[in-house]
mmCIF file of C-alpha atoms in Angstrom:
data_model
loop_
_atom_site.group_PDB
_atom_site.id
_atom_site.type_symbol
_atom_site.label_atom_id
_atom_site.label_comp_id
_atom_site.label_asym_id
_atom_site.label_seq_id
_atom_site.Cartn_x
_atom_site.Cartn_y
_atom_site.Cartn_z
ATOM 1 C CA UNK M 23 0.000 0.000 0.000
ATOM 2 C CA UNK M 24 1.082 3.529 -0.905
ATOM 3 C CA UNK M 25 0.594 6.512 1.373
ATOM 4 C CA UNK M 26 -0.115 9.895 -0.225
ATOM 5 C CA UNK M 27 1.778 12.910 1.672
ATOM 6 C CA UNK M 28 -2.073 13.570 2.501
ATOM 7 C CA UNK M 29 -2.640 10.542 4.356
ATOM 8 C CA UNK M 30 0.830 10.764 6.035
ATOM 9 C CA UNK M 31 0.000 14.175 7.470
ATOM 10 C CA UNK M 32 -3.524 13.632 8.362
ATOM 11 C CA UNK M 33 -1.832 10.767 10.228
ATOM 12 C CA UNK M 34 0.177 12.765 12.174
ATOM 13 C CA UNK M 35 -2.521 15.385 13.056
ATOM 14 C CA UNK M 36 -4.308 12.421 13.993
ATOM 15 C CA UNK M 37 -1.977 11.368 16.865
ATOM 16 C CA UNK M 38 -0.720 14.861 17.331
ATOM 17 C CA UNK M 39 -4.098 15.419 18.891
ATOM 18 C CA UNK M 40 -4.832 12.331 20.373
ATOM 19 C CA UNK M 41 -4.052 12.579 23.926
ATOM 20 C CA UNK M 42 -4.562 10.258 26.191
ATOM 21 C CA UNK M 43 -8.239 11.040 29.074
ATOM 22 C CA UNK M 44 -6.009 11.665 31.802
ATOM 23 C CA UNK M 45 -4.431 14.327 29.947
ATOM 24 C CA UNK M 46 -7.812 15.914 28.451
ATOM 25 C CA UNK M 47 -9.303 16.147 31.937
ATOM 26 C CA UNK M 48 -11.816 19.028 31.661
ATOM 27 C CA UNK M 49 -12.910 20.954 34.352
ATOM 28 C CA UNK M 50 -15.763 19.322 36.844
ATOM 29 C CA UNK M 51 -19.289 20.747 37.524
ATOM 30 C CA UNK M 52 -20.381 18.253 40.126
ATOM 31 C CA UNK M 53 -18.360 16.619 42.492
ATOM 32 C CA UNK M 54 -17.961 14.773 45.514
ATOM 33 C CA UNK M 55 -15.072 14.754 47.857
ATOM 34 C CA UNK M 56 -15.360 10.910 49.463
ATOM 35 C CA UNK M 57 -13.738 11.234 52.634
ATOM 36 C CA UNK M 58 -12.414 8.279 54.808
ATOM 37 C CA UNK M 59 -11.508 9.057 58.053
ATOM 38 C CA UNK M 60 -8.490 7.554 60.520
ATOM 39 C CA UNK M 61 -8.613 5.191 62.955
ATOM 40 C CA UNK M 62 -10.632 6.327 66.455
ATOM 41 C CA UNK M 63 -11.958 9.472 64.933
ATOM 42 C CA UNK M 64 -15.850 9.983 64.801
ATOM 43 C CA UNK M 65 -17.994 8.717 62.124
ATOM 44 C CA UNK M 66 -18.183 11.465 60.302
ATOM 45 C CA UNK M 67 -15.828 14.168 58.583
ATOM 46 C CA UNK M 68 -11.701 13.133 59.174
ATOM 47 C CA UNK M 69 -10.276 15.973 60.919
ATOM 48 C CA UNK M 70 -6.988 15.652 58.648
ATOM 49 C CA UNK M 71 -9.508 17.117 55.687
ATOM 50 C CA UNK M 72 -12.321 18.874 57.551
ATOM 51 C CA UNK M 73 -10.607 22.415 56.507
ATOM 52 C CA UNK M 74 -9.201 21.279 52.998
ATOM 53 C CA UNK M 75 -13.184 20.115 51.683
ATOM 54 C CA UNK M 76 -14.552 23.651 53.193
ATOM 55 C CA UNK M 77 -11.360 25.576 51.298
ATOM 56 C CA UNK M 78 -11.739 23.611 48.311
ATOM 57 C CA UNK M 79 -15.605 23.921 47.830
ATOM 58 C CA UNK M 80 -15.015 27.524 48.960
ATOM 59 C CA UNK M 81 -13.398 28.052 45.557
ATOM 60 C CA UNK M 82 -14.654 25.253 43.365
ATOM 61 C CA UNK M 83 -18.274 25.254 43.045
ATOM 62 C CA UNK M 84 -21.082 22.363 42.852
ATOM 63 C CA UNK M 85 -19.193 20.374 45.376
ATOM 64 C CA UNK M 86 -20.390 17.847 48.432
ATOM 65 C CA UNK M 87 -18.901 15.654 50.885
ATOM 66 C CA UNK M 88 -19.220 11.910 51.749
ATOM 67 C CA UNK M 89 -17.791 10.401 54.845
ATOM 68 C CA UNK M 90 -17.668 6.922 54.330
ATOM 69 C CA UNK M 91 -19.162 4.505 56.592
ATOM 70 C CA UNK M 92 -17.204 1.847 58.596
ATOM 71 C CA UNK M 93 -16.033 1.526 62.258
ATOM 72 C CA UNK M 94 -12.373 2.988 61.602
ATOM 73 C CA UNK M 95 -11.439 0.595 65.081
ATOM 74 C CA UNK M 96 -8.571 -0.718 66.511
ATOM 75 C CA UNK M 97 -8.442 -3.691 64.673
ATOM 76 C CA UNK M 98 -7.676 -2.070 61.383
ATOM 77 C CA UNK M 99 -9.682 -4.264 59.436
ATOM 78 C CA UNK M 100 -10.712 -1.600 56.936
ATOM 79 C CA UNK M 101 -12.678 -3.694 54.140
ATOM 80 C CA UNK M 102 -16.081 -2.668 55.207
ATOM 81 C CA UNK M 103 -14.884 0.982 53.932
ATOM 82 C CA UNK M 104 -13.755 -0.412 50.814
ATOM 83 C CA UNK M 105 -17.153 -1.671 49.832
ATOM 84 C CA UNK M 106 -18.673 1.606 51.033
ATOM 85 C CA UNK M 107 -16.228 3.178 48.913
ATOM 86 C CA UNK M 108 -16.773 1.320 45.606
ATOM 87 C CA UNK M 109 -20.134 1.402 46.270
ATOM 88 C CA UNK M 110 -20.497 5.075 46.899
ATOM 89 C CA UNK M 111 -18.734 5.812 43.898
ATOM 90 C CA UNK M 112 -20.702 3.218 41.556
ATOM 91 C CA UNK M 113 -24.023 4.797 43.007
ATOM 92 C CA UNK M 114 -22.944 8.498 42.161
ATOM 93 C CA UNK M 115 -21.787 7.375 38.531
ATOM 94 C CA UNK M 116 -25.209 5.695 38.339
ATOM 95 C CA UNK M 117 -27.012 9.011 39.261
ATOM 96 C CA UNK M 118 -24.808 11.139 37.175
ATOM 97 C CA UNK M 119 -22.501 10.029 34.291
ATOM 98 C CA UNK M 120 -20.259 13.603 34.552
ATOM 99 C CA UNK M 121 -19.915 13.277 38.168
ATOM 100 C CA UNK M 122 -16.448 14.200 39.390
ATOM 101 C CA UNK M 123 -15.233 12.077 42.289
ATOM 102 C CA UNK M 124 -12.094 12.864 44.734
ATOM 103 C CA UNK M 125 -10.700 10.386 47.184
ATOM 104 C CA UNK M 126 -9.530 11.335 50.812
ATOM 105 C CA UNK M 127 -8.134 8.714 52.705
ATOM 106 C CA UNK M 128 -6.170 9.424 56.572
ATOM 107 C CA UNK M 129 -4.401 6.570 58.027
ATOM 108 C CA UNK M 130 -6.643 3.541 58.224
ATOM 109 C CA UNK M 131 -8.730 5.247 55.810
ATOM 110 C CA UNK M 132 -5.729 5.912 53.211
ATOM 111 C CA UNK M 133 -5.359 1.726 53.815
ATOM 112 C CA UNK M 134 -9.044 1.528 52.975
ATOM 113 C CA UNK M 135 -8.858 3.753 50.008
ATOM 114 C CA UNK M 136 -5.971 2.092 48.519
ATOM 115 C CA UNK M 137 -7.358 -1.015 48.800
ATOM 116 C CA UNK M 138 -10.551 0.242 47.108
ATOM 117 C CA UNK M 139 -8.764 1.541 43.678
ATOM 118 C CA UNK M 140 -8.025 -1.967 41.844
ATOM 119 C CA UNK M 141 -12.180 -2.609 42.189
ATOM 120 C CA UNK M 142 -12.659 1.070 40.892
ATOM 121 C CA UNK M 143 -12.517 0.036 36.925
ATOM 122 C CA UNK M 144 -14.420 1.456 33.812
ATOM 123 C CA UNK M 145 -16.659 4.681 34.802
ATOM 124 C CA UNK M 146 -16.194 4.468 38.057
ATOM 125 C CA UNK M 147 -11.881 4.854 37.485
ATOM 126 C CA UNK M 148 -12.538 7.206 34.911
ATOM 127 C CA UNK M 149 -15.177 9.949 37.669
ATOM 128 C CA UNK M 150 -12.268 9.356 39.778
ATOM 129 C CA UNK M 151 -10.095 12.673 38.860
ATOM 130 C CA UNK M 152 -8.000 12.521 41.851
ATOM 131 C CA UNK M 153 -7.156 11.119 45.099
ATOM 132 C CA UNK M 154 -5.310 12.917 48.141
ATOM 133 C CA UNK M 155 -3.875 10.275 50.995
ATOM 134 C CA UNK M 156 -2.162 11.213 54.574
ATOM 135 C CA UNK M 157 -0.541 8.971 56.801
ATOM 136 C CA UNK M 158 -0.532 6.020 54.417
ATOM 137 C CA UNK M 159 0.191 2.506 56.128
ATOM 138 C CA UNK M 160 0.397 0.989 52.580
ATOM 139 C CA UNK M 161 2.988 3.983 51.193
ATOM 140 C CA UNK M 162 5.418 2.501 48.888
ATOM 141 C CA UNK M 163 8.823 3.611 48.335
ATOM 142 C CA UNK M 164 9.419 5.012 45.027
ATOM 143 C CA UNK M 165 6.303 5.961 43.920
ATOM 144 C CA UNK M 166 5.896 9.195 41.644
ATOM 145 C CA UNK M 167 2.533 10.092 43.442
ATOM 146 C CA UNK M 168 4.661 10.378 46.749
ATOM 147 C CA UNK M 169 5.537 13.698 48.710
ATOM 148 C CA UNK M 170 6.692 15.259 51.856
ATOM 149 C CA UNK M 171 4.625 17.383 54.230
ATOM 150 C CA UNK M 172 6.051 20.302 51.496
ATOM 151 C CA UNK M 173 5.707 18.620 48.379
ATOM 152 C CA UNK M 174 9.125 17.359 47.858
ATOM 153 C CA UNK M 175 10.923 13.903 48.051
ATOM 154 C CA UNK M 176 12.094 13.209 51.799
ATOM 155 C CA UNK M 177 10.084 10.081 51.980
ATOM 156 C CA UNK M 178 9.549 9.521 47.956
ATOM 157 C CA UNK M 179 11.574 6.353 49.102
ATOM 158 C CA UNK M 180 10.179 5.085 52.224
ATOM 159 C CA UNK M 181 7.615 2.665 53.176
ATOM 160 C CA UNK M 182 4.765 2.604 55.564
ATOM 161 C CA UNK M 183 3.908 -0.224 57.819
ATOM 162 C CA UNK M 184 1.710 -1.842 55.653
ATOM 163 C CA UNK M 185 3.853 -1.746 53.035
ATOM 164 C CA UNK M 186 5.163 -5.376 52.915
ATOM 165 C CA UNK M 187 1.980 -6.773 53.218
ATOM 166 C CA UNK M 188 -0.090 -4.792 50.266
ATOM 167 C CA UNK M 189 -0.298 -4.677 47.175
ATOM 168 C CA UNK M 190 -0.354 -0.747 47.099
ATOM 169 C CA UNK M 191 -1.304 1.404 44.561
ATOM 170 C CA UNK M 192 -1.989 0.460 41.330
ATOM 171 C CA UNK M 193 0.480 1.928 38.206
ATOM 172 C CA UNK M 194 -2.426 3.058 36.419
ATOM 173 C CA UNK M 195 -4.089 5.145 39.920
ATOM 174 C CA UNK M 196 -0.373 6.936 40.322
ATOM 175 C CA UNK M 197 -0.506 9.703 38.100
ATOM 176 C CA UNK M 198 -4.282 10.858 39.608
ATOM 177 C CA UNK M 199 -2.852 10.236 43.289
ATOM 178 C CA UNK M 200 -1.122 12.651 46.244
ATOM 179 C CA UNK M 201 0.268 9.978 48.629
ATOM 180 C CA UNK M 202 1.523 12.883 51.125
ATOM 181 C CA UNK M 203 3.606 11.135 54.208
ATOM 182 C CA UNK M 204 5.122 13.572 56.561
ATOM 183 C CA UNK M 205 8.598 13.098 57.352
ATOM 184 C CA UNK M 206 9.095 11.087 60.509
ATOM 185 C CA UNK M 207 5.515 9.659 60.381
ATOM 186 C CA UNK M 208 5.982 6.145 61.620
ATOM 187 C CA UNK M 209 2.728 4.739 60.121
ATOM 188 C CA UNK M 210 4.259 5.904 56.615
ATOM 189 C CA UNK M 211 7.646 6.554 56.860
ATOM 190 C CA UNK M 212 8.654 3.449 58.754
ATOM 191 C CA UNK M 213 12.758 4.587 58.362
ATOM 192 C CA UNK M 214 12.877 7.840 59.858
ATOM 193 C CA UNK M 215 9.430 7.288 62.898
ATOM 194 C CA UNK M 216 7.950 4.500 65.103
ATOM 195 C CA UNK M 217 4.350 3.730 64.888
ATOM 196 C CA UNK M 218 1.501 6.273 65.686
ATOM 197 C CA UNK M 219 3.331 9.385 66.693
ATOM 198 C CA UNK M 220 3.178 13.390 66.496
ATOM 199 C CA UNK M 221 4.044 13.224 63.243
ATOM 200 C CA UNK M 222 1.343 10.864 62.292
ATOM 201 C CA UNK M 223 -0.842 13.222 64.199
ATOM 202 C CA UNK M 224 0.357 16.654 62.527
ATOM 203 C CA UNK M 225 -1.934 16.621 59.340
ATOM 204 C CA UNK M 226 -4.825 18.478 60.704
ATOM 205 C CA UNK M 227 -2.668 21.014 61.580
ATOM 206 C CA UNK M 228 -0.185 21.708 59.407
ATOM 207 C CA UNK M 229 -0.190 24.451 57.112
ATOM 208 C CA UNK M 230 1.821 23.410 54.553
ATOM 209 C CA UNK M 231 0.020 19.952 54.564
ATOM 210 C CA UNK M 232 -3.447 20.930 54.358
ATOM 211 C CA UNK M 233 -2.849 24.112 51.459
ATOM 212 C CA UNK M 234 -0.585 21.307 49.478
ATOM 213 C CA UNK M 235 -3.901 19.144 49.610
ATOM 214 C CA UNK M 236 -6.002 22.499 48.778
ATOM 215 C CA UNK M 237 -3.855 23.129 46.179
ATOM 216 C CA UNK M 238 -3.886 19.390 44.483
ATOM 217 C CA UNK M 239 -7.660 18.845 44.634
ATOM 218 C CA UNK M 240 -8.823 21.974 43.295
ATOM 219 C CA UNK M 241 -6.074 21.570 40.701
ATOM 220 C CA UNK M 242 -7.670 18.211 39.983
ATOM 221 C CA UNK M 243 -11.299 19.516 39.048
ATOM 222 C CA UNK M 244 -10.452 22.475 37.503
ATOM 223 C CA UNK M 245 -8.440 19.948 35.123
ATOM 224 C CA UNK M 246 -5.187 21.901 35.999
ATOM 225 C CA UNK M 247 -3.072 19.321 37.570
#
């Protein structure tokens, strides 16, 4: 077969201009922040995004919250979020095709999110446009999506205490995902902190921690970031 220099450069216009979903995110109209709180907090809104969802639907309009509903105990058996999770998101698809959806997830609930994105497939991936995670216990060394309590790479190569154990996050969730793990956080950063300790603790009220996660999500649904 002969190509024509016609064919040839409507070829090339043709994958000059095909980019790939993630990349052609447009901005959202309707969203819902699905937050999934840590373990011993309240059912209700996590305190480690309680002043992130009020900045970011201060500036972003059309915007609600979910908390999602599980016990968040001591035993860290998390799975019951995960179905509420999946579910939640399936059921808001269902409702409304264009929905935009953003995942919070703070220490047991991070573990629960995680654990929730390889059963988030087809629409329900796709409403997904972002997802924001603190205190991690599944945090993977050398992840792209990782960052320090100021955006940088002080525990890009560290590993939470759940690490070993998990699966983590999928390679195709990585490029829509904030996995911030502040440094010395021994539920994320098991080489440089023990266990549950200040660090683990500081989320709610760091500065730098909760405008970073201002920053990303409205970045995310404006189709900025």
């Amino acid at each position: 077969m002969i190509f024509t220099p016609a064919v040839i450069l409507a070829g090339l216009a043709i994958s000059a201009t095909a980019v790939p979903l993630e990349e052609r995110q447009t901005a959202c109209s309707a969203y819902t922040l699905i937050n999934t709180r840590g373990t011993g907090e309240p059912q209700g809104e996590s305190s480690g995004f309680r002043t992130i969802d009020s900045n970011v639907r201060s500036q972003v309009s059309g915007g609600s919250v979910y908390n999602t509903v599980y016990a968040a105990d001591y035993s860290q058996n998390s799975a019951a979020g995960t179905r509420d999770i999946v579910n939640k998101v399936a059921s808001l698809v269902r409702a409304n095709p264009n929905v935009c959806v953003i995942l919070e997830g703070y220490s047991q609930g991070a573990a629960a999110t995680v654990n929730a994105m390889s059963q988030l497939t087809g629409t329900s991936y796709t409403a997904v446009k972002g997802v924001l995670l603190f205190g991690d216990p599944e945090h993977k060394a050398g992840l792209a999506c990782n960052v320090d309590q100021n955006g940088g790479t002080t525990t890009l190569n560290v590993n939470g205490i759940s690490a070993y154990g998990s699966a983590g996050i999928p390679s195709n969730w990585v490029a829509k995902t904030l996995d911030v793990c502040n440094y010395g956080d021994g539920v994320c950063d098991t080489t440089h902190g023990s266990g549950i300790n200040s660090q683990h603790l500081a989320y709610p009220q760091s500065t730098s921690i909760q405008n970073l996660g201002t920053k990303y999500i409205v970045g995310r649904l404006r189709g900025t970031s």
